[in-house]
Coordinates of C-alpha atoms and ligand atoms in Angstrom, one line a residue:
X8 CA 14.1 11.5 9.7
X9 CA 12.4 14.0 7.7
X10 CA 11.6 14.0 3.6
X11 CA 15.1 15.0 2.5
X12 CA 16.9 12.8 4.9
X13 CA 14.9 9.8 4.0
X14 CA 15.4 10.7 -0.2
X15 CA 18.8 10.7 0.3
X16 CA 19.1 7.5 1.8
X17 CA 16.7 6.4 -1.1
X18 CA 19.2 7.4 -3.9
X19 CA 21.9 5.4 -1.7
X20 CA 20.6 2.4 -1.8
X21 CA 19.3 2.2 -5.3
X22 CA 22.4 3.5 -6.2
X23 CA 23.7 0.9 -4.6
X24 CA 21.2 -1.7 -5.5
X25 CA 18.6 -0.6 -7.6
X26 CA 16.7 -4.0 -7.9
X27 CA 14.1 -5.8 -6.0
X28 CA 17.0 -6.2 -3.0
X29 CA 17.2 -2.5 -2.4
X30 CA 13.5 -1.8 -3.2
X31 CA 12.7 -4.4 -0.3
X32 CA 15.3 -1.8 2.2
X33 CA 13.5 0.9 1.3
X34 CA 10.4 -0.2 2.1
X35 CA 11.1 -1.1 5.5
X36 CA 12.4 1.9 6.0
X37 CA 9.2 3.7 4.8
X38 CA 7.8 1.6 6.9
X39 CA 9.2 2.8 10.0
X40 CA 8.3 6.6 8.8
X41 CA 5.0 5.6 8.5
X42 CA 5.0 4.8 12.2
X43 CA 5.9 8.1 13.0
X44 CA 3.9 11.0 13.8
X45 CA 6.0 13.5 12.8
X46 CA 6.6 12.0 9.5
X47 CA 3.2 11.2 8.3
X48 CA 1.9 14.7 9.2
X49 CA 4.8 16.5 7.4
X50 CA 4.1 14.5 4.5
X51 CA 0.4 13.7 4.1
X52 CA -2.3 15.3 5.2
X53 CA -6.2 17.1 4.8
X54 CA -4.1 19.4 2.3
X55 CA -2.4 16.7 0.0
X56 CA -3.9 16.1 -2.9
X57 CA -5.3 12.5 -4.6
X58 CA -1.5 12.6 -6.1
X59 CA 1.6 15.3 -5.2
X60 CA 5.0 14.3 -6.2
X61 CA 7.1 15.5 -2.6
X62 CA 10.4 14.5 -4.2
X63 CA 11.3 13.9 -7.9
X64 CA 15.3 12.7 -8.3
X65 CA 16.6 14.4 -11.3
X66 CA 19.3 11.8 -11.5
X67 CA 17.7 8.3 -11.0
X68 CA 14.3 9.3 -11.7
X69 CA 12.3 8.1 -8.7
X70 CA 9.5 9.8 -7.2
X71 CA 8.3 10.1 -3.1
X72 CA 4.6 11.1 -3.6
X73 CA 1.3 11.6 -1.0
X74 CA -2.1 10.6 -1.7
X75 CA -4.9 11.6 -0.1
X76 CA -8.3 10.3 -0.9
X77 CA -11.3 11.2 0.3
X78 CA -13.4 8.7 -0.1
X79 CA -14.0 5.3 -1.7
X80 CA -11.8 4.7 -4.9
X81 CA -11.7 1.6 -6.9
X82 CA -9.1 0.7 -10.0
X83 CA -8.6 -1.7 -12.1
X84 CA -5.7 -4.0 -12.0
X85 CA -3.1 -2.7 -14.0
X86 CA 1.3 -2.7 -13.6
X87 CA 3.3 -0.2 -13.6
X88 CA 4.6 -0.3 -17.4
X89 CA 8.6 -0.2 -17.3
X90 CA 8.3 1.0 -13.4
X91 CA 8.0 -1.0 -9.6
X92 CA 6.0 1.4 -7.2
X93 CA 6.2 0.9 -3.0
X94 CA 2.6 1.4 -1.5
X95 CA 2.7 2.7 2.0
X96 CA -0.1 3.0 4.0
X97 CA 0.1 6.1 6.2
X98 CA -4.0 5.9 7.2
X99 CA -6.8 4.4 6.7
X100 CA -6.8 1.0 4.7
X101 CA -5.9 -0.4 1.3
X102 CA -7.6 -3.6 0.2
X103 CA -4.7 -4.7 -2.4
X104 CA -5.3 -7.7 -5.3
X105 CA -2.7 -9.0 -6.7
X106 CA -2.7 -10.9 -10.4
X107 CA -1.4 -13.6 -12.3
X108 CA -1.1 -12.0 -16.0
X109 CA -3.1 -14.2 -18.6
X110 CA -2.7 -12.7 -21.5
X111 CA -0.3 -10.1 -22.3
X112 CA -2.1 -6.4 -23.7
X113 CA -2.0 -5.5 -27.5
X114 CA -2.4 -2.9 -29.7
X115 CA -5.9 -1.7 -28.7
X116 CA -6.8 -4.9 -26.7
X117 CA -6.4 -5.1 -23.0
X118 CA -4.6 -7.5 -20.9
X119 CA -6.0 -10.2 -18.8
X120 CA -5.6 -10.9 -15.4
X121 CA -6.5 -13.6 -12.7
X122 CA -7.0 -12.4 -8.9
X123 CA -4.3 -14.8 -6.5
X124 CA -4.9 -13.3 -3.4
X125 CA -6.5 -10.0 -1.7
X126 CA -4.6 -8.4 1.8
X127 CA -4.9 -5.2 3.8
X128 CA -2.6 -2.6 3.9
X129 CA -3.0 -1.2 7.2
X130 CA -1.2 2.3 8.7
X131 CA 2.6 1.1 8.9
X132 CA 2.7 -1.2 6.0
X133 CA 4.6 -1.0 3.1
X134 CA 4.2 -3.3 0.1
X135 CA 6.8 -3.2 -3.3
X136 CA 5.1 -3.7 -6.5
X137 CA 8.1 -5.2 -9.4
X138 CA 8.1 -4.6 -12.7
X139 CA 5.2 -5.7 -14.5
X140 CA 3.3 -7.5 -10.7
X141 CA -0.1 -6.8 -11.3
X142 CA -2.6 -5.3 -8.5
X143 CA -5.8 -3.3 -7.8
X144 CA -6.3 -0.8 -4.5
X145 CA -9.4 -0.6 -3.0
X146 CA -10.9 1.9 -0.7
X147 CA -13.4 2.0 1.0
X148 CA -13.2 5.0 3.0
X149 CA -10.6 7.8 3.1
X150 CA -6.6 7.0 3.3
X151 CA -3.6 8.6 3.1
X152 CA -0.5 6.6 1.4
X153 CA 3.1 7.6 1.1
X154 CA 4.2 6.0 -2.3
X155 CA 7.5 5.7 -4.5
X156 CA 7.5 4.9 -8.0
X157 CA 10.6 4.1 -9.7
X158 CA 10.0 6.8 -12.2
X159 CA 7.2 9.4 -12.7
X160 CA 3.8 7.7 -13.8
X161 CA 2.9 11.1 -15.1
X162 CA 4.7 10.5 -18.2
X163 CA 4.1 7.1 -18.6
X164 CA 0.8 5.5 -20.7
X165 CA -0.2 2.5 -19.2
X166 CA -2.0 -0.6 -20.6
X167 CA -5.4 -2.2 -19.5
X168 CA -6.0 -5.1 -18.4
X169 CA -9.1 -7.1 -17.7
X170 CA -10.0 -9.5 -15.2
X171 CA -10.7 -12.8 -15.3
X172 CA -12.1 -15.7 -13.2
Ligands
FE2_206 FE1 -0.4 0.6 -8.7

């Protein structure tokens, strides 16, 4: 299956199902193409960038992007404001944290948020991120994701949050 193929059968589903049922179909099958060769180096490699959008759909407004990162990259934990996001690792690792949401962000004040658990997302694993599920990625070396976001973070601010103990 190759980029186009697998977009397609992305706008099917969440045609079909665009909640966390079809978003949980579609990673599984991302996870898959992560397990193939052929895929991962059509798709992300030494010449991707930290973020390049492969496939935008005009209609539904999801996005297939590749990350490459060089080297070790922290962030803090943060959602995806009105968005879910699938996290596929394609190589290297992702240490992920995931956050119970303390305090909700206001104008000018950051969220806050309380670590629940820390996993690693190893080459072949896909993990979907719902609306407003809180997490940080952690690298410590170089990786390669493939990633979908349910619409284009480009043009969407998103709010800070803080972590607490
Ligand atoms: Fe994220």
């Amino acid at each position: 299956m190759n980029l186009q193929q697998f977009a397609a059968e992305c706008r099917s589903v969440l045609k079909a199902d665009p909640g966390p049922e079809g978003r949980r179909k579609i990673c599984k099958r991302l996870e898959e193409l992560l397990r193939d060769p052929q895929f991962v180096k059509e798709n992300v490699n030494e010449r991707t960038s930290e973020r390049q959008i492969l496939y935008e759909d005009p209609e539904l407004g999801f996005c297939i992007l590749a990350h490459n990162y060089t080297g070790a990259k922290t962030s803090p934990p943060h959602d995806h404001g009105p968005s879910w996001a699938i996290y596929g690792q394609a190589k290297g690792e992702t240490e992920m944290t995931d956050y119970d949401r303390v305090a909700e962000p206001e104008e000018g004040k950051p969220g806050k948020a309380r670590p629940t658990r820390t996993y690693k997302l190893t080459p072949g694993v896909a993990h979907v991120y719902n609306e407003r599920d809180l997490h940080s990625p952690l690298r410590r070396g170089p990786t390669q994701l493939v990633r979908i976001e349910g619409l284009n973070m480009d043009r969407i601010k998103r709010a800070r949050f803080d972590t607490v103990t």
